[in-house]
Tab-separated table of C-alpha atoms in Angstrom:
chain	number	residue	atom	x	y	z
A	1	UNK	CA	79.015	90.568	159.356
A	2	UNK	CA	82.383	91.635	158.362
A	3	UNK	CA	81.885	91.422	154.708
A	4	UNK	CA	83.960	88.797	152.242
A	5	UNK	CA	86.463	87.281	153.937
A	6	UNK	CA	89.786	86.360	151.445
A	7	UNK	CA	92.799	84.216	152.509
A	8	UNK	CA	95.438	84.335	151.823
A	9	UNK	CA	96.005	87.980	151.144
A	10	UNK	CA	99.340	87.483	149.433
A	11	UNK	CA	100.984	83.881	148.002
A	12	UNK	CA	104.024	83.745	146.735
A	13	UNK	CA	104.820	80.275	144.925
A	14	UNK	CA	107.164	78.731	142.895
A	15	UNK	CA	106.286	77.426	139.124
A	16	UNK	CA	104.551	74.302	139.110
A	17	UNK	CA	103.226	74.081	142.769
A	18	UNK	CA	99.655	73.945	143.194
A	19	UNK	CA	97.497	76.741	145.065
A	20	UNK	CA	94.740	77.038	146.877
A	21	UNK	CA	92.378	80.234	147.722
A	22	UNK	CA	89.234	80.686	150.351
A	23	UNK	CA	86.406	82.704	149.891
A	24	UNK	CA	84.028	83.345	152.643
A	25	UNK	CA	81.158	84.963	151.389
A	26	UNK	CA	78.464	87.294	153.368
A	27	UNK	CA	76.583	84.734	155.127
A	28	UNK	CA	73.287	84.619	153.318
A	29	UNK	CA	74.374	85.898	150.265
A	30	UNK	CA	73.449	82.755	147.786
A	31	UNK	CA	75.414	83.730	144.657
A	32	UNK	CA	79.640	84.135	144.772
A	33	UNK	CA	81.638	84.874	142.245
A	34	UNK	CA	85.391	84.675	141.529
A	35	UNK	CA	87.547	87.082	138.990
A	36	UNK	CA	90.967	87.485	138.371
A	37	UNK	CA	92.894	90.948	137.947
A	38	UNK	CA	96.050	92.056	136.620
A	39	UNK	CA	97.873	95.000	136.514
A	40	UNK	CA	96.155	98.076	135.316
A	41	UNK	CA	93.129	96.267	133.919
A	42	UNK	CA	89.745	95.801	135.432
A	43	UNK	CA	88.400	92.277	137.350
A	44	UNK	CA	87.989	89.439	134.520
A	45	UNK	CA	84.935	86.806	135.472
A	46	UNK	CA	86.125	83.483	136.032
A	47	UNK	CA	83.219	81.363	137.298
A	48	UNK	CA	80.157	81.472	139.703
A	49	UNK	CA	78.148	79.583	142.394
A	50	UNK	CA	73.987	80.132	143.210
A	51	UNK	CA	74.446	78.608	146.398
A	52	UNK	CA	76.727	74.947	145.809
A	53	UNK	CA	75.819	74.909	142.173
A	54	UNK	CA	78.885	75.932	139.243
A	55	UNK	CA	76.746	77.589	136.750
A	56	UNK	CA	79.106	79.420	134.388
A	57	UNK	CA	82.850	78.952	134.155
A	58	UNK	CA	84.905	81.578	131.728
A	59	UNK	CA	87.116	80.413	129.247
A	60	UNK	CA	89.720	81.352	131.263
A	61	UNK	CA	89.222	79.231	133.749
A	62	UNK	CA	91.544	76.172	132.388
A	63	UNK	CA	91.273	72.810	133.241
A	64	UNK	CA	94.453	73.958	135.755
A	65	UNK	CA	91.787	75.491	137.635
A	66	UNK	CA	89.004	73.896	139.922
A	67	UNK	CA	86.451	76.235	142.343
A	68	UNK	CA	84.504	74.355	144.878
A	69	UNK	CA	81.280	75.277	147.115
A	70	UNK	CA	80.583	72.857	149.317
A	71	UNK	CA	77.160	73.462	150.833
A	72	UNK	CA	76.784	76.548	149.309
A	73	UNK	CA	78.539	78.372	151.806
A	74	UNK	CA	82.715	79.175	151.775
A	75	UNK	CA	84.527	78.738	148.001
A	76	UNK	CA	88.167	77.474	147.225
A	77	UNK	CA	89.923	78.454	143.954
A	78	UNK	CA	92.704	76.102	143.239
A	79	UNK	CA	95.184	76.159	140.583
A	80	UNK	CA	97.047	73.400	139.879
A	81	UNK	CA	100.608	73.446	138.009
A	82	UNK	CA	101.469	77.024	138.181
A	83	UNK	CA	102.840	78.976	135.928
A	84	UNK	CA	104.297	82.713	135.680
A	85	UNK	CA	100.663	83.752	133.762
A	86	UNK	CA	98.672	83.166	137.042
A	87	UNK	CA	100.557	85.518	138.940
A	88	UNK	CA	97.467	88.437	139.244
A	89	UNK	CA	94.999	89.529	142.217
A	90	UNK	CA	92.276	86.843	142.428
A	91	UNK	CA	88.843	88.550	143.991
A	92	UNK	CA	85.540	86.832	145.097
A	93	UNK	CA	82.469	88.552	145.426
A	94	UNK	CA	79.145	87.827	146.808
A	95	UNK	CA	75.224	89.301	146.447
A	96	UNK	CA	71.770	88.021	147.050
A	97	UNK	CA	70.863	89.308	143.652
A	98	UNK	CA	72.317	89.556	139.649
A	99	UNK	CA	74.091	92.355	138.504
A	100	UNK	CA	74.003	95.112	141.066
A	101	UNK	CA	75.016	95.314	144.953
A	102	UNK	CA	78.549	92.685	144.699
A	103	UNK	CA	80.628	92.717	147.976
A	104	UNK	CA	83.976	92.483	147.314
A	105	UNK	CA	86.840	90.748	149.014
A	106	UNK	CA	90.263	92.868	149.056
A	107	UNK	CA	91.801	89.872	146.919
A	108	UNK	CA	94.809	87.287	147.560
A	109	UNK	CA	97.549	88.655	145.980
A	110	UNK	CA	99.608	85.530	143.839
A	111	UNK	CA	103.071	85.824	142.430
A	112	UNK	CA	104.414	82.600	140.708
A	113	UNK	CA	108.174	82.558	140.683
B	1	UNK	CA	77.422	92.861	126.707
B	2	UNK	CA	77.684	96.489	125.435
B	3	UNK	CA	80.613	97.855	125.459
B	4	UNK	CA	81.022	100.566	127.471
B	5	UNK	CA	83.911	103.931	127.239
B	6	UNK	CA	85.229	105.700	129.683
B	7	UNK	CA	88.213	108.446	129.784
B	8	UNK	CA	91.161	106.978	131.479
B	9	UNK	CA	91.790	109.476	133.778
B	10	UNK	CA	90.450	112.813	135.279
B	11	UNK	CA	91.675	114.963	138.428
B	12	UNK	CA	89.490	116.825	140.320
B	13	UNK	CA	89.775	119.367	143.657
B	14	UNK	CA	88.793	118.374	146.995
B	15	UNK	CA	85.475	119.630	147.524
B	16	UNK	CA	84.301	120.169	144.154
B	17	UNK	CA	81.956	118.140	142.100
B	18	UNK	CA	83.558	115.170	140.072
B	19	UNK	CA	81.613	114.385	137.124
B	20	UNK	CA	82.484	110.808	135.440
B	21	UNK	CA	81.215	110.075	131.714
B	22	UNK	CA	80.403	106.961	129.759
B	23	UNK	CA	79.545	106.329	126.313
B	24	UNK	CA	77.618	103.029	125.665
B	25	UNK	CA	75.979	103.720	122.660
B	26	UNK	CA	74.975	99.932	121.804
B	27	UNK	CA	73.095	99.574	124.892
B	28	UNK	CA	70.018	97.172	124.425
B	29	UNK	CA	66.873	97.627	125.945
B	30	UNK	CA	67.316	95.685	128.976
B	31	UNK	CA	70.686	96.626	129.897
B	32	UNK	CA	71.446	98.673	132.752
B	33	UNK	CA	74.202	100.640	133.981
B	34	UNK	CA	76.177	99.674	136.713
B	35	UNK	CA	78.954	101.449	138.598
B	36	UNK	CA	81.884	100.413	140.484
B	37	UNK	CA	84.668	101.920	141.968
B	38	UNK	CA	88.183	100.342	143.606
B	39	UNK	CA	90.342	102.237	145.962
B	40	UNK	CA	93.656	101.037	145.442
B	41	UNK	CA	94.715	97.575	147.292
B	42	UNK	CA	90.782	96.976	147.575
B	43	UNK	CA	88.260	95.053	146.212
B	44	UNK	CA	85.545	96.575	143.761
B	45	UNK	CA	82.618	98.325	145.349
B	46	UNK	CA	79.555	98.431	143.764
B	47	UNK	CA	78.189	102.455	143.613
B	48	UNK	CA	74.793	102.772	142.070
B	49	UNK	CA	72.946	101.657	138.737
B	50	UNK	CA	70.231	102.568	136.816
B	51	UNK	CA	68.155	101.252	133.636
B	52	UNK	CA	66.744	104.830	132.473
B	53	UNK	CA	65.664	107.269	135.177
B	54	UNK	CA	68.416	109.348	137.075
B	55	UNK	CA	69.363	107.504	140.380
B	56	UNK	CA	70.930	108.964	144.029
B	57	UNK	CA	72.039	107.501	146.673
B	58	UNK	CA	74.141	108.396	149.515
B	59	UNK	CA	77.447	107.943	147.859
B	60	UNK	CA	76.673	109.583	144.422
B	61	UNK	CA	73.684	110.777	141.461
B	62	UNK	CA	73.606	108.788	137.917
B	63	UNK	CA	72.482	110.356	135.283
B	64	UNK	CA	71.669	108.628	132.127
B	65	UNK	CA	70.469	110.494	128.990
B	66	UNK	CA	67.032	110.183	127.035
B	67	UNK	CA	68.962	108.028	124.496
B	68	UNK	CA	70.606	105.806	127.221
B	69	UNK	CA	73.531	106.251	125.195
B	70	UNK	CA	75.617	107.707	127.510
B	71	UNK	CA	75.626	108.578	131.332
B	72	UNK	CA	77.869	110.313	133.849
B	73	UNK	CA	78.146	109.387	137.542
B	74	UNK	CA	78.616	112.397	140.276
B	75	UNK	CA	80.367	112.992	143.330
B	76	UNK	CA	78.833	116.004	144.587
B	77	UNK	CA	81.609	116.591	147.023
B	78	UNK	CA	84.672	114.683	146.092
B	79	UNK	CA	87.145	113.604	148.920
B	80	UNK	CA	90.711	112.575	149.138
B	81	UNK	CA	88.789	109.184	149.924
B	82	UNK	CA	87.328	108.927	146.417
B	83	UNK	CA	90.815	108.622	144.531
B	84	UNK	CA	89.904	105.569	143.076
B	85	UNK	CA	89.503	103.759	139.501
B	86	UNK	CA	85.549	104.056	138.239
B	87	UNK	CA	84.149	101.348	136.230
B	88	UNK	CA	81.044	101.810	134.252
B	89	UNK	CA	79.596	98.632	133.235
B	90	UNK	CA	76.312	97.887	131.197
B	91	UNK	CA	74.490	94.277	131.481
B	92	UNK	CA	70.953	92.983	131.658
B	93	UNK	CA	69.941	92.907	134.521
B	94	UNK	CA	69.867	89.161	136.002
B	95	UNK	CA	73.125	88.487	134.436
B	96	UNK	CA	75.981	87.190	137.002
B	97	UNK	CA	78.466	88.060	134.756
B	98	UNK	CA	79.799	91.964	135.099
B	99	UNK	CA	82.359	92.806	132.471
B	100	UNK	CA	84.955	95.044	133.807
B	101	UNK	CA	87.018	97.173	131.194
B	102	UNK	CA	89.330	99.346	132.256
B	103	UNK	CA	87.679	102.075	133.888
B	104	UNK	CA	88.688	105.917	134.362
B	105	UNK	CA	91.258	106.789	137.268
B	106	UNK	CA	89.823	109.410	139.696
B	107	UNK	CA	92.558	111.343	141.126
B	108	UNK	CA	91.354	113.816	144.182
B	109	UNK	CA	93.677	117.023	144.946
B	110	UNK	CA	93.782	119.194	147.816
């Protein structure tokens, strides 16, 4: 296994258009998680999946934005409407267990112009 | 969540030991420490955490005082490789949501 698998790595779109990132997780890792980073701060929590199942969604996570699990196995992040504000990294992580041992993705990169 | 506070940056020479504090003084009970690190243009990766004993593992030692007030993660041979941001977060422990803040910068010199 080759870890999490992100795509795109970079996005560049213009205000208004809607986007949409994959997350493949480590296969038989049950939980995923997605967070969003901008520059010079650490990874904010945006929602998670235990296996197909949205169980927490962060406040941050407007109703421009929609995460999907089908089957409990690859995740899509879409954000509808862009605007300049979205423009960060956007990470997804996966584990078998809470709190300890994530696997990271390297991110997809967004830029809303 | 505690709150957790960390230096923003520290430099420290190839080869030598690189010792990275963290003051969480509110830390409940069942909260344990948790640290990651992110290499620039990378994802996080998780390190090493503890709830109260001192922890090693192949990449680095935790050591958390009696109080559990404060701890400091070491590199016993820092590399070039090991430039990197260091995030010390505290949570209880079957929580799926780590808070990030904003972590102390690791630079490694020749």
């Amino acid at each position: 296994d080759t870890g999490v698998s992100q795509d795109p790595r970079h996005k560049i779109t213009k205000r208004g258009q809607n986007v949409t990132f994959r997350c493949d997780p480590i296969s038989e890792h049950n939980r995923l998680y997605w967070y969003r980073q901008t520059l010079g701060q650490g990874p904010e929590f945006l929602t998670y999946f235990q296996n197909e199942a949205q169980l927490e969604k962060s406040r941050l996570l407007s109703d421009r934005f929609s995460a999907e699990r089908p089957k409990g196995s690859f995740s899509t992040l879409e954000i509808q409407r862009t605007e300049q504000g979205d423009s960060a990294m956007y990470l997804c992580a996966s584990s078998l267990v809470s709190g300890f041992g994530y696997t990271f993705g390297s991110g997809t990169r967004l830029t809303v112009v | 969540d505690a709150k957790t506070t960390q230096p923003p940056s520290m430099d420290c020479a190839e080869g030598r030991a690189a010792n990275l504090p963290c003051n969480h003084s509110t830390i409940s009970g069942n909260e344990y420490v948790y640290w990651y690190r992110q290499i620039h243009s990378q994802g996080p990766q998780y390190i090493i955490h503890g709830l109260k004993n001192n922890e090693t593992n192949e990449m680095a030692s935790l050591i958390i005082t009696e109080d559990r007030k404060s701890s400091t993660l070491i590199l016993p041979h820092a590399t070039l490789r090991d430039t990197a941001v260091y995030y010390c977060i505290v949570s209880a422990y079957n929580t799926d949501k780590l808070i990030f803040g904003t972590g102390t910068r690791l630079q490694v010199f020749p």
